[in-house]
Tab-separated table of C-alpha atoms and ligand atoms in Angstrom:
chain	number	residue	atom	x	y	z
K	898	UNK	CA	-0.351	0.336	-0.582
K	899	UNK	CA	1.526	3.848	-1.233
K	900	UNK	CA	0.694	6.360	1.166
K	901	UNK	CA	-0.566	7.999	-2.398
K	902	UNK	CA	-3.925	6.200	-1.605
K	903	UNK	CA	-4.729	7.941	1.356
K	904	UNK	CA	-4.286	11.598	0.358
K	905	UNK	CA	-1.963	11.367	2.767
K	906	UNK	CA	1.531	13.893	2.151
K	907	UNK	CA	5.056	13.031	2.704
K	908	UNK	CA	6.602	15.711	5.714
K	909	UNK	CA	8.969	16.902	3.496
K	910	UNK	CA	6.141	18.840	1.645
K	911	UNK	CA	4.711	19.919	4.702
K	912	UNK	CA	8.470	20.932	6.406
K	913	UNK	CA	9.511	22.745	2.580
K	914	UNK	CA	6.889	25.230	3.348
K	915	UNK	CA	6.961	25.106	7.014
K	916	UNK	CA	10.896	26.878	6.729
K	917	UNK	CA	10.091	29.189	4.176
K	918	UNK	CA	7.224	30.756	6.222
K	919	UNK	CA	8.851	30.306	9.601
K	920	UNK	CA	6.069	27.849	11.240
K	921	UNK	CA	6.260	24.777	12.548
K	922	UNK	CA	4.614	21.606	11.676
K	923	UNK	CA	3.193	19.793	14.929
K	924	UNK	CA	3.130	16.302	15.242
K	925	UNK	CA	0.790	15.218	17.193
K	926	UNK	CA	1.612	11.024	18.708
K	927	UNK	CA	-1.574	8.703	18.989
K	928	UNK	CA	-2.722	5.415	19.805
K	929	UNK	CA	-6.558	4.623	19.388
K	930	UNK	CA	-9.679	6.214	17.667
K	931	UNK	CA	-10.294	8.833	19.703
K	932	UNK	CA	-6.655	10.678	19.801
K	933	UNK	CA	-6.240	10.306	15.962
K	934	UNK	CA	-9.658	11.791	15.530
K	935	UNK	CA	-8.529	14.903	19.001
K	936	UNK	CA	-6.399	15.883	16.425
K	937	UNK	CA	-7.838	15.739	12.802
K	938	UNK	CA	-10.874	17.785	14.576
K	939	UNK	CA	-7.784	19.897	15.869
K	940	UNK	CA	-6.387	20.148	12.054
K	941	UNK	CA	-9.756	20.352	10.843
K	942	UNK	CA	-10.584	23.957	12.558
K	943	UNK	CA	-7.688	25.528	12.335
K	944	UNK	CA	-7.232	24.382	9.203
K	945	UNK	CA	-3.213	22.922	10.408
K	946	UNK	CA	-0.654	21.752	8.911
K	947	UNK	CA	-0.791	18.050	11.116
K	948	UNK	CA	1.725	15.368	11.862
K	949	UNK	CA	0.550	11.792	12.755
K	950	UNK	CA	2.889	10.473	15.138
K	951	UNK	CA	3.329	6.321	15.975
K	952	UNK	CA	5.771	5.376	18.149
K	953	UNK	CA	6.883	1.186	17.446
K	954	UNK	CA	5.102	0.375	20.883
K	955	UNK	CA	1.699	2.811	19.523
K	956	UNK	CA	2.220	0.479	16.514
K	957	UNK	CA	1.702	-2.892	18.908
K	958	UNK	CA	-0.820	-1.483	20.456
K	959	UNK	CA	-3.004	-0.577	18.101
K	960	UNK	CA	-2.642	-3.699	14.637
K	961	UNK	CA	-1.621	-2.616	11.750
K	962	UNK	CA	-4.839	-3.164	10.044
K	963	UNK	CA	-7.027	-0.764	12.094
K	964	UNK	CA	-4.416	1.816	12.629
K	965	UNK	CA	-4.251	1.565	8.662
K	966	UNK	CA	-8.148	0.875	8.089
K	967	UNK	CA	-8.983	4.155	10.672
K	968	UNK	CA	-6.548	6.170	8.102
K	969	UNK	CA	-8.774	4.445	5.735
K	970	UNK	CA	-12.061	6.045	6.301
K	971	UNK	CA	-10.229	10.119	8.460
K	972	UNK	CA	-11.633	12.644	6.470
K	973	UNK	CA	-8.825	15.971	5.270
K	974	UNK	CA	-7.685	18.053	2.614
K	975	UNK	CA	-4.712	17.345	0.476
K	976	UNK	CA	-1.579	18.639	1.567
K	977	UNK	CA	-2.641	17.888	4.986
K	978	UNK	CA	-2.175	15.508	6.577
K	979	UNK	CA	1.095	13.454	7.570
K	980	UNK	CA	1.590	9.342	8.578
K	981	UNK	CA	5.141	9.751	10.739
K	982	UNK	CA	6.819	6.420	12.652
K	983	UNK	CA	7.771	8.099	15.492
K	984	UNK	CA	11.715	6.728	17.430
K	985	UNK	CA	11.478	3.689	14.231
K	986	UNK	CA	14.858	1.922	16.286
K	987	UNK	CA	15.661	0.011	12.480
K	988	UNK	CA	15.269	-0.040	9.646
K	989	UNK	CA	13.267	-3.431	9.092
K	990	UNK	CA	10.970	-1.334	11.905
K	991	UNK	CA	11.299	1.839	9.359
K	992	UNK	CA	10.558	-0.383	5.925
K	993	UNK	CA	6.952	-2.292	8.162
K	994	UNK	CA	5.853	1.481	8.173
K	995	UNK	CA	6.771	2.817	4.825
K	996	UNK	CA	4.691	-0.808	3.447
K	997	UNK	CA	1.910	0.158	5.844
K	998	UNK	CA	1.864	3.118	3.603
K	999	UNK	CA	3.121	5.726	6.194
K	1000	UNK	CA	4.184	9.223	4.469
K	1001	UNK	CA	7.118	9.658	6.488
K	1002	UNK	CA	9.496	8.003	8.689
K	1003	UNK	CA	11.809	8.694	11.773
K	1004	UNK	CA	14.881	6.681	11.928
K	1005	UNK	CA	16.062	7.457	15.599
K	1006	UNK	CA	20.254	6.353	15.696
K	1007	UNK	CA	20.643	8.356	18.117
K	1008	UNK	CA	21.599	6.117	20.888
K	1009	UNK	CA	23.987	4.179	18.684
K	1010	UNK	CA	27.437	5.057	17.830
K	1011	UNK	CA	27.875	8.006	14.733
K	1012	UNK	CA	29.027	5.384	11.882
K	1013	UNK	CA	26.138	3.025	12.848
K	1014	UNK	CA	23.583	5.390	12.802
K	1015	UNK	CA	24.617	7.536	10.104
K	1016	UNK	CA	25.139	3.898	8.713
K	1017	UNK	CA	21.473	2.994	9.177
K	1018	UNK	CA	20.285	6.433	8.317
K	1019	UNK	CA	21.708	5.991	4.921
K	1020	UNK	CA	19.618	2.511	4.656
K	1021	UNK	CA	16.256	4.229	5.922
K	1022	UNK	CA	16.830	6.820	3.310
K	1023	UNK	CA	17.543	4.924	-0.116
K	1024	UNK	CA	15.349	2.369	0.705
K	1025	UNK	CA	11.783	5.304	2.466
K	1026	UNK	CA	12.929	7.898	-1.322
K	1027	UNK	CA	12.013	5.384	-3.638
K	1028	UNK	CA	8.508	5.872	-2.312
K	1029	UNK	CA	8.461	8.850	-1.920
K	1030	UNK	CA	8.518	8.769	1.720
K	1031	UNK	CA	10.074	11.163	4.262
K	1032	UNK	CA	12.470	10.713	6.766
K	1033	UNK	CA	13.415	12.360	10.439
K	1034	UNK	CA	16.859	11.228	11.655
K	1035	UNK	CA	18.268	12.372	14.784
K	1036	UNK	CA	22.273	13.872	15.794
K	1037	UNK	CA	22.005	14.003	20.292
K	1038	UNK	CA	20.672	12.682	22.514
K	1039	UNK	CA	17.196	13.354	24.947
K	1040	UNK	CA	18.043	12.530	28.362
K	1041	UNK	CA	14.811	10.414	30.116
K	1042	UNK	CA	14.064	7.763	26.760
K	1043	UNK	CA	16.873	8.046	24.763
K	1044	UNK	CA	19.396	7.515	26.562
K	1045	UNK	CA	18.832	4.064	27.900
K	1046	UNK	CA	23.006	2.893	26.524
K	1047	UNK	CA	24.349	4.716	29.018
K	1048	UNK	CA	21.541	5.835	31.795
K	1049	UNK	CA	23.565	9.193	32.131
K	1050	UNK	CA	20.161	10.729	32.748
K	1051	UNK	CA	21.995	13.583	30.704
K	1052	UNK	CA	21.314	15.457	27.161
K	1053	UNK	CA	24.526	14.974	25.211
K	1054	UNK	CA	23.786	17.621	23.228
K	1055	UNK	CA	24.479	18.056	19.465
K	1056	UNK	CA	27.037	19.418	17.542
K	1057	UNK	CA	26.706	21.939	15.459
K	1058	UNK	CA	29.819	21.233	13.454
K	1059	UNK	CA	28.963	17.214	11.894
K	1060	UNK	CA	25.492	18.937	11.633
K	1061	UNK	CA	26.893	19.336	7.622
K	1062	UNK	CA	29.051	16.346	6.863
K	1063	UNK	CA	25.777	14.610	8.613
K	1064	UNK	CA	22.454	15.435	6.382
K	1065	UNK	CA	24.827	15.330	3.682
K	1066	UNK	CA	25.779	11.327	4.501
K	1067	UNK	CA	22.255	10.490	5.253
K	1068	UNK	CA	20.764	11.595	2.953
K	1069	UNK	CA	18.113	12.078	5.679
K	1070	UNK	CA	15.660	14.721	4.705
K	1071	UNK	CA	14.988	16.834	8.734
K	1072	UNK	CA	17.049	16.060	11.456
K	1073	UNK	CA	15.744	15.895	15.510
K	1074	UNK	CA	18.329	17.431	17.365
K	1075	UNK	CA	19.207	17.449	21.600
K	1076	UNK	CA	19.354	20.999	22.641
K	1077	UNK	CA	17.786	20.965	26.422
K	1078	UNK	CA	15.099	19.606	25.268
K	1079	UNK	CA	13.637	15.151	27.033
K	1080	UNK	CA	11.155	13.050	26.435
K	1081	UNK	CA	8.299	12.306	29.044
K	1082	UNK	CA	6.653	14.553	32.359
K	1083	UNK	CA	9.224	15.294	34.022
K	1084	UNK	CA	11.694	17.694	31.861
K	1085	UNK	CA	13.537	20.267	34.319
K	1086	UNK	CA	13.605	20.512	37.954
K	1087	UNK	CA	14.393	24.169	37.632
K	1088	UNK	CA	11.055	25.823	35.979
K	1089	UNK	CA	13.208	28.778	34.383
K	1090	UNK	CA	15.696	26.550	32.561
K	1091	UNK	CA	16.803	27.986	28.805
K	1092	UNK	CA	17.159	25.467	25.844
K	1093	UNK	CA	20.225	26.459	24.397
K	1094	UNK	CA	19.586	28.802	21.489
K	1095	UNK	CA	23.364	29.234	21.353
K	1096	UNK	CA	23.721	26.116	19.743
K	1097	UNK	CA	20.201	25.533	17.931
K	1098	UNK	CA	21.062	29.065	16.120
K	1099	UNK	CA	25.163	27.510	14.435
K	1100	UNK	CA	23.373	24.917	13.625
K	1101	UNK	CA	20.798	26.908	11.583
K	1102	UNK	CA	23.302	28.543	10.207
K	1103	UNK	CA	25.315	25.036	8.473
K	1104	UNK	CA	22.475	23.331	7.565
K	1105	UNK	CA	19.864	26.478	6.396
K	1106	UNK	CA	17.625	24.848	3.965
K	1107	UNK	CA	16.527	21.649	6.440
K	1108	UNK	CA	14.247	21.433	8.584
K	1109	UNK	CA	14.726	21.254	12.440
K	1110	UNK	CA	12.962	18.527	14.853
K	1111	UNK	CA	12.176	19.500	18.693
K	1112	UNK	CA	11.358	16.425	20.292
K	1113	UNK	CA	10.258	16.246	24.233
K	1114	UNK	CA	8.725	19.667	23.425
K	1115	UNK	CA	5.663	19.527	25.784
K	1116	UNK	CA	4.609	21.791	27.511
K	1117	UNK	CA	2.650	20.601	30.015
K	1118	UNK	CA	0.165	22.692	30.769
K	1119	UNK	CA	-0.105	23.387	35.005
K	1120	UNK	CA	-3.846	22.874	34.642
K	1121	UNK	CA	-4.257	20.146	33.844
K	1122	UNK	CA	-1.494	18.708	36.437
K	1123	UNK	CA	-3.644	20.308	39.074
K	1124	UNK	CA	-6.830	19.126	37.415
K	1125	UNK	CA	-5.832	15.278	37.585
K	1126	UNK	CA	-4.516	15.596	41.786
K	1127	UNK	CA	-7.335	17.424	42.077
K	1128	UNK	CA	-9.599	14.294	41.036
K	1129	UNK	CA	-7.284	11.420	42.874
K	1130	UNK	CA	-4.017	11.450	40.613
K	1131	UNK	CA	-0.721	11.949	42.171
K	1132	UNK	CA	2.215	13.502	39.412
K	1133	UNK	CA	4.505	16.576	41.117
K	1134	UNK	CA	6.985	18.378	40.011
K	1135	UNK	CA	5.604	17.944	36.388
K	1136	UNK	CA	6.956	20.778	34.399
K	1137	UNK	CA	7.342	21.259	30.979
K	1138	UNK	CA	9.343	24.242	28.424
K	1139	UNK	CA	7.324	26.963	28.198
K	1140	UNK	CA	5.712	28.376	25.559
K	1141	UNK	CA	7.723	31.026	24.785
K	1142	UNK	CA	10.764	29.421	24.622
K	1143	UNK	CA	9.162	27.252	21.717
K	1144	UNK	CA	8.508	29.482	20.143
K	1145	UNK	CA	11.684	31.075	19.469
K	1146	UNK	CA	12.635	28.299	19.081
K	1147	UNK	CA	10.780	27.755	15.912
K	1148	UNK	CA	11.938	30.773	15.221
K	1149	UNK	CA	15.296	30.276	15.363
K	1150	UNK	CA	14.226	27.593	12.702
K	1151	UNK	CA	12.680	24.565	14.485
K	1152	UNK	CA	9.944	23.590	11.958
K	1153	UNK	CA	8.433	19.744	13.261
K	1154	UNK	CA	7.689	20.520	17.247
K	1155	UNK	CA	6.680	16.445	19.078
K	1156	UNK	CA	4.469	17.058	21.382
K	1157	UNK	CA	2.533	13.813	23.090
K	1158	UNK	CA	2.732	13.493	26.717
K	1159	UNK	CA	0.945	17.349	26.785
K	1160	UNK	CA	-2.494	14.938	25.033
K	1161	UNK	CA	-1.833	12.157	27.438
K	1162	UNK	CA	-2.589	15.091	30.664
K	1163	UNK	CA	-5.524	16.114	29.108
K	1164	UNK	CA	-6.886	13.032	27.925
K	1165	UNK	CA	-5.888	11.810	31.591
K	1166	UNK	CA	-7.194	15.145	33.094
K	1167	UNK	CA	-10.948	14.913	31.197
K	1168	UNK	CA	-11.318	10.998	31.817
K	1169	UNK	CA	-10.321	11.298	35.546
K	1170	UNK	CA	-13.024	14.095	35.547
K	1171	UNK	CA	-15.529	12.935	34.390
K	1172	UNK	CA	-15.458	9.724	36.241
K	1173	UNK	CA	-15.517	12.040	39.488
K	1174	UNK	CA	-18.102	13.565	38.854
K	1175	UNK	CA	-20.718	11.678	38.462
K	1176	UNK	CA	-19.255	8.193	40.642
K	1177	UNK	CA	-22.402	6.252	38.543
K	1178	UNK	CA	-20.972	6.622	35.518
K	1179	UNK	CA	-19.660	3.515	33.485
K	1180	UNK	CA	-20.291	4.064	29.941
K	1181	UNK	CA	-16.316	4.344	28.489
K	1182	UNK	CA	-18.173	6.499	25.506
K	1183	UNK	CA	-18.564	8.583	28.379
K	1184	UNK	CA	-15.966	10.084	29.932
K	1185	UNK	CA	-13.554	9.140	26.008
K	1186	UNK	CA	-15.971	11.513	24.248
K	1187	UNK	CA	-14.362	14.117	27.137
K	1188	UNK	CA	-11.191	12.916	26.761
K	1189	UNK	CA	-10.523	13.496	23.088
K	1190	UNK	CA	-12.938	17.146	23.561
K	1191	UNK	CA	-9.866	18.319	25.737
K	1192	UNK	CA	-7.295	16.745	23.625
K	1193	UNK	CA	-8.836	18.912	20.974
K	1194	UNK	CA	-8.831	21.710	22.723
K	1195	UNK	CA	-5.340	21.186	23.464
K	1196	UNK	CA	-4.245	20.878	20.091
K	1197	UNK	CA	-6.182	24.246	18.450
K	1198	UNK	CA	-4.570	25.125	21.280
K	1199	UNK	CA	-0.477	24.735	20.258
K	1200	UNK	CA	-1.236	25.446	17.156
K	1201	UNK	CA	-3.184	27.731	17.483
K	1202	UNK	CA	0.067	29.420	20.364
K	1203	UNK	CA	3.017	27.689	19.830
K	1204	UNK	CA	3.026	26.132	16.116
K	1205	UNK	CA	1.831	29.020	14.997
K	1206	UNK	CA	0.756	26.466	11.556
K	1207	UNK	CA	-3.066	27.878	11.590
K	1208	UNK	CA	-4.664	28.418	8.259
K	1209	UNK	CA	-1.428	27.503	6.431
K	1210	UNK	CA	-3.164	24.568	4.008
J	966	LIG	O1	8.533	9.940	22.153
J	966	LIG	C1	8.339	9.313	22.226
J	966	LIG	C2	6.758	9.400	22.330
J	966	LIG	O2	5.619	9.962	23.319
J	966	LIG	C3	5.682	7.772	22.104
J	966	LIG	O3	5.852	7.346	23.660
J	966	LIG	O4	7.174	4.834	23.504
J	966	LIG	O5	5.258	5.597	25.145
J	966	LIG	O6	4.525	5.581	22.569
J	966	LIG	P1	5.317	5.494	23.480
J	967	LIG	P1	6.429	14.645	24.719
J	967	LIG	O1	6.642	14.271	25.617
J	967	LIG	O2	7.268	17.012	25.168
J	967	LIG	O3	5.093	15.121	24.720
J	967	LIG	O4	7.146	14.552	23.856
J	967	LIG	C1	6.959	14.002	22.712
J	967	LIG	C2	7.454	13.910	22.152
J	967	LIG	O5	9.175	13.578	21.538
J	967	LIG	C3	7.192	11.946	20.624
J	967	LIG	O6	8.329	11.670	19.550
J	968	LIG	ZN1	10.534	12.024	20.128
């Protein structure tokens, strides 16, 4: 199956436009019908391009046929939506997604030795480009998720001196970089800690035509943390990257911004509130609909107030 049969776009097309016009395309993760619908509704209301991101574990959770069935049934405009494998960890994983009908894949070789990262990234781009599928690769390691080998729990920032060569050798369409973000809800002890904009500027100068990607970019809205805790949850010391910093990064060439944790928080906050307020509810559609609506609200807010991608289709 090729992605063109689903009216999907590849990310190269979406990101090229964003880079030229100074906004970022959001990549929102989804795992089921409700989260997919939440993202597509936000994209439709805001008239924004959006990247639907599926992690390897989300793919396993949804099942291939169900996932592609949902994509086939979804409604969206041409040149608006990409279906992207998030953090593919092997050539085989990326190939599988391409063969399924994904329009974009990420090969995450960030934890590998540089030579190995380059070698597998090149193998992925060679295969993907035969089908006009876009490829994102990564240099540098984000703390908390990608540092499995070192367990250092520290960022290892992207080295600006090697990005040009990396892009040339791999043939990548976009590059994920490490400038101080990290995955999950517990990003920083000091709320005011700044991203390394100095590194970002040097990278952008060295590869001005390559769209740059920011992972771990959730802002962790405190209203959701408060609401989750009010209705029985227990999430402490969770802080994200402030919208001000993300907007600054976008002004400095970040062109794709990955958000997953914020959606999870919005969704969970609504489920907890709905169930707590009416203890007689036991129809999953009641709390799942509330959760979907809250996630849509949050995606709209981020599109309009962080990404600047509204009315760009
Ligand atoms: O960057 C990672 C995403 O948040 C996906 O996480 O593997 O738990 O689906 P996951
Ligand atoms: P967050 O955990 O900050 O939402 O990051 C998501 C991400 O980078 C997905 O690839
Ligand atoms: Zn990520």
